[in-house]
Amino acid sequence: MRKTDAHALTALGVAVALALIPLLSIALKKDKAPLYVDDIIAIIDLGHYADTSKALLTGYNYYLLEKYAATHGIDISISLAGKEGSGLDSLRAGTADIVVEPFIDTLKRDSVLTSIPVDSMSVWLMSHQGRINDVNRWLDLYHNSEGFESTRSKFLHTYSPSRSRRRPCLSPYDSLIRAHADSIGWDWKMLAAIIYQESRFHIEVTSRRGAAGLMQMMPETAKRFGVVDALDPDSNIGAGAAYLKFLEKKFRNYGDNRTEHYKYILAAYNAGEGRILDCIKYAGLKGADVSYWQNIVNLIPEMSDPEAEFIDSLRFGTFKGKETIRYVESVIDIYNNFCRICPDQAPIQP
């Protein structure tokens, strides 16, 4: 071979190699997409699976999304899908990074990527290959981790306090409940009983009047006691505990003992402090001993009558009160069942 021909072949080889570099780079990226480390906007859109009779699926995915973000040291904003539109629409529009949807094998999701199943009922949807690869790796590690089965069971295996046998925990939020109960000097199982009565431990519950989250606080009350995000269990329980402490001080002069004091606080949490102060005032005007909640209960039926004696002297007027009476009884009953399930505290009398 002539020297000139050899030089020509060498030059051609270099040119070909240079041309192949971008293609090789693309192939490598496809094989191992880059890790996405940007902050995340996530939407939980579980539709009918958010019903309170189901497992704590929204709370479970909220927990996992926060855990995923914490693992990578990034911030995450998590919200529920609105009544109009869907999480999938937000994902396709580029206003969401991860969307949680029900796991339905036959559902076709064009132009989006689906994670491996988070559990038997939900998956995470994304638009970027790098993110989906990283999420799948993380979920696979989580599914094989030591605490996986225990954590999953707390969220997905629901129970009835009235029928449950002894168990090591009451909810996935026991550690938060204990911490916030300790901060106000309460028995943590009483705080847990209130949460169970209000939301059955479902973070996504919203009432027709707008009360939201685990402790079902009305927006104005939640804001007053520091809720930044009603969906966030820590924020919601913390604000609820702060409100209970406020009510405890408000009604410190009522209740002959700790049990009776609890009942006044529970009644005020349900009906509002103004209504219960009206009840106390009415009972006092009628000559009843307000040291005992039952004496209030006995007079509440009279307060539904607009012609009743002294009714015009009350700030909020008539009061039916049946819901509040049932509420106090129910929370006390749940509390006593929780003491039976986790027997480290003596029950109190209804």
Short mmCIF file of N, CA, C and O in Angstrom, two decimals, residues 13-61:
data_model
loop_
_atom_site.label_atom_id
_atom_site.label_comp_id
_atom_site.label_asym_id
_atom_site.label_seq_id
_atom_site.Cartn_x
_atom_site.Cartn_y
_atom_site.Cartn_z
N GLY A 13 -10.75 7.04 8.94
CA GLY A 13 -11.08 6.39 10.21
C GLY A 13 -11.34 7.39 11.31
O GLY A 13 -12.27 7.24 12.11
N VAL A 14 -10.55 8.43 11.37
CA VAL A 14 -10.74 9.48 12.38
C VAL A 14 -12.07 10.17 12.18
O VAL A 14 -12.83 10.44 13.13
N ALA A 15 -12.40 10.44 10.91
CA ALA A 15 -13.66 11.13 10.61
C ALA A 15 -14.86 10.28 11.03
O ALA A 15 -15.84 10.78 11.60
N VAL A 16 -14.77 8.98 10.73
CA VAL A 16 -15.87 8.08 11.11
C VAL A 16 -16.02 8.01 12.63
O VAL A 16 -17.13 8.04 13.17
N ALA A 17 -14.87 7.92 13.31
CA ALA A 17 -14.91 7.84 14.78
C ALA A 17 -15.53 9.10 15.39
O ALA A 17 -16.35 9.03 16.31
N LEU A 18 -15.15 10.26 14.82
CA LEU A 18 -15.72 11.52 15.31
C LEU A 18 -17.23 11.58 15.08
O LEU A 18 -17.99 12.08 15.89
N ALA A 19 -17.63 11.05 13.94
CA ALA A 19 -19.06 11.04 13.62
C ALA A 19 -19.85 10.13 14.53
O ALA A 19 -21.03 10.36 14.82
N LEU A 20 -19.20 9.06 15.01
CA LEU A 20 -19.90 8.08 15.85
C LEU A 20 -20.00 8.50 17.30
O LEU A 20 -20.83 7.97 18.05
N ILE A 21 -19.20 9.46 17.73
CA ILE A 21 -19.19 9.88 19.14
C ILE A 21 -20.57 10.34 19.61
O ILE A 21 -21.06 9.91 20.66
N PRO A 22 -21.26 11.25 18.87
CA PRO A 22 -22.60 11.65 19.34
C PRO A 22 -23.56 10.48 19.43
O PRO A 22 -24.36 10.39 20.37
N LEU A 23 -23.48 9.54 18.44
CA LEU A 23 -24.37 8.38 18.46
C LEU A 23 -24.07 7.49 19.65
O LEU A 23 -24.97 6.96 20.31
N LEU A 24 -22.78 7.32 19.95
CA LEU A 24 -22.39 6.51 21.09
C LEU A 24 -22.84 7.15 22.39
O LEU A 24 -23.31 6.47 23.31
N SER A 25 -22.75 8.46 22.45
CA SER A 25 -23.18 9.19 23.64
C SER A 25 -24.67 9.00 23.89
O SER A 25 -25.11 8.78 25.01
N ILE A 26 -25.45 9.07 22.80
CA ILE A 26 -26.90 8.88 22.91
C ILE A 26 -27.20 7.47 23.39
O ILE A 26 -28.06 7.25 24.25
N ALA A 27 -26.48 6.50 22.84
CA ALA A 27 -26.70 5.11 23.24
C ALA A 27 -26.40 4.90 24.71
O ALA A 27 -27.12 4.21 25.43
N LEU A 28 -25.32 5.52 25.19
CA LEU A 28 -24.96 5.38 26.59
C LEU A 28 -25.99 6.04 27.50
O LEU A 28 -26.35 5.51 28.56
N LYS A 29 -26.49 7.20 27.08
CA LYS A 29 -27.51 7.89 27.85
C LYS A 29 -28.78 7.06 27.91
O LYS A 29 -29.46 7.00 28.94
N LYS A 30 -29.12 6.42 26.80
CA LYS A 30 -30.31 5.59 26.78
C LYS A 30 -30.15 4.39 27.69
O LYS A 30 -31.08 3.98 28.38
N ASP A 31 -28.94 3.84 27.74
CA ASP A 31 -28.69 2.69 28.58
C ASP A 31 -28.64 3.06 30.06
O ASP A 31 -29.15 2.35 30.92
N LYS A 32 -28.06 4.22 30.35
CA LYS A 32 -27.99 4.68 31.73
C LYS A 32 -28.27 6.17 31.77
O LYS A 32 -27.38 7.00 31.68
N ALA A 33 -29.57 6.51 31.86
CA ALA A 33 -29.99 7.90 31.81
C ALA A 33 -29.48 8.64 33.04
O ALA A 33 -29.29 8.06 34.10
N PRO A 34 -29.25 9.94 32.92
CA PRO A 34 -28.70 10.70 34.04
C PRO A 34 -29.66 10.80 35.21
O PRO A 34 -30.87 10.77 35.03
N LEU A 35 -29.12 10.91 36.41
CA LEU A 35 -29.92 11.07 37.61
C LEU A 35 -30.50 12.48 37.66
O LEU A 35 -29.77 13.46 37.50
N TYR A 36 -31.82 12.58 37.88
CA TYR A 36 -32.45 13.89 38.01
C TYR A 36 -32.43 14.29 39.48
O TYR A 36 -32.90 13.54 40.34
N VAL A 37 -31.86 15.44 39.77
CA VAL A 37 -31.73 15.88 41.15
C VAL A 37 -32.42 17.22 41.39
O VAL A 37 -32.18 17.88 42.39
N ASP A 38 -33.28 17.64 40.48
CA ASP A 38 -34.02 18.88 40.66
C ASP A 38 -35.12 18.69 41.71
O ASP A 38 -35.55 17.59 42.00
N ASP A 39 -35.60 19.81 42.27
CA ASP A 39 -36.74 19.75 43.17
C ASP A 39 -37.96 19.19 42.42
O ASP A 39 -38.06 19.33 41.20
N ILE A 40 -38.88 18.59 43.18
CA ILE A 40 -39.98 17.84 42.56
C ILE A 40 -41.32 18.45 42.90
O ILE A 40 -41.57 18.86 44.03
N ILE A 41 -42.19 18.50 41.91
CA ILE A 41 -43.60 18.81 42.11
C ILE A 41 -44.36 17.51 41.87
O ILE A 41 -44.31 16.95 40.77
N ALA A 42 -45.04 17.02 42.90
CA ALA A 42 -45.75 15.74 42.80
C ALA A 42 -47.24 15.95 43.05
O ALA A 42 -47.64 16.79 43.88
N ILE A 43 -48.05 15.19 42.34
CA ILE A 43 -49.50 15.23 42.50
C ILE A 43 -50.01 13.82 42.75
O ILE A 43 -49.66 12.89 42.01
N ILE A 44 -50.81 13.66 43.79
CA ILE A 44 -51.42 12.36 44.09
C ILE A 44 -52.84 12.38 43.53
O ILE A 44 -53.66 13.19 43.95
N ASP A 45 -53.09 11.50 42.58
CA ASP A 45 -54.38 11.48 41.88
C ASP A 45 -54.90 10.04 41.87
O ASP A 45 -54.84 9.34 40.88
N LEU A 46 -55.42 9.62 43.04
CA LEU A 46 -55.83 8.23 43.20
C LEU A 46 -57.33 8.00 43.02
O LEU A 46 -57.80 6.88 43.17
N GLY A 47 -58.07 9.07 42.74
CA GLY A 47 -59.49 8.92 42.43
C GLY A 47 -60.25 8.18 43.50
O GLY A 47 -60.18 8.51 44.68
N HIS A 48 -60.96 7.12 43.11
CA HIS A 48 -61.83 6.40 44.05
C HIS A 48 -61.04 5.66 45.12
O HIS A 48 -61.60 5.26 46.14
N TYR A 49 -59.72 5.50 44.92
CA TYR A 49 -58.93 4.82 45.95
C TYR A 49 -58.70 5.71 47.17
O TYR A 49 -58.17 5.26 48.18
N ALA A 50 -59.10 6.98 47.07
CA ALA A 50 -58.92 7.88 48.21
C ALA A 50 -60.07 7.77 49.21
O ALA A 50 -60.09 8.45 50.22
N ASP A 51 -61.04 6.91 48.95
CA ASP A 51 -62.17 6.74 49.84
C ASP A 51 -61.70 6.29 51.23
O ASP A 51 -60.76 5.51 51.36
N THR A 52 -62.37 6.81 52.28
CA THR A 52 -61.92 6.53 53.64
C THR A 52 -62.13 5.09 54.07
O THR A 52 -61.64 4.68 55.12
N SER A 53 -62.86 4.30 53.30
CA SER A 53 -63.03 2.89 53.65
C SER A 53 -61.86 2.04 53.15
O SER A 53 -61.78 0.86 53.46
N LYS A 54 -60.99 2.65 52.37
CA LYS A 54 -59.86 1.91 51.79
C LYS A 54 -58.62 2.04 52.67
O LYS A 54 -58.60 2.70 53.69
N ALA A 55 -57.57 1.38 52.22
CA ALA A 55 -56.28 1.49 52.91
C ALA A 55 -55.77 2.93 52.85
O ALA A 55 -56.27 3.75 52.08
N LEU A 56 -54.77 3.22 53.65
CA LEU A 56 -54.23 4.58 53.71
C LEU A 56 -53.28 4.81 52.54
O LEU A 56 -52.10 5.12 52.70
N LEU A 57 -53.81 4.71 51.33
CA LEU A 57 -52.99 4.70 50.13
C LEU A 57 -52.40 6.08 49.84
O LEU A 57 -51.25 6.20 49.42
N THR A 58 -53.18 7.13 50.03
CA THR A 58 -52.66 8.48 49.81
C THR A 58 -51.54 8.78 50.79
O THR A 58 -50.48 9.30 50.42
N GLY A 59 -51.75 8.44 52.05
CA GLY A 59 -50.72 8.66 53.05
C GLY A 59 -49.46 7.86 52.77
O GLY A 59 -48.35 8.34 53.01
N TYR A 60 -49.63 6.63 52.27
CA TYR A 60 -48.49 5.78 51.96
C TYR A 60 -47.65 6.40 50.84
O TYR A 60 -46.42 6.49 50.94
N ASN A 61 -48.30 6.85 49.79
CA ASN A 61 -47.56 7.47 48.68
C ASN A 61 -46.94 8.80 49.10
O ASN A 61 -45.84 9.14 48.67
#
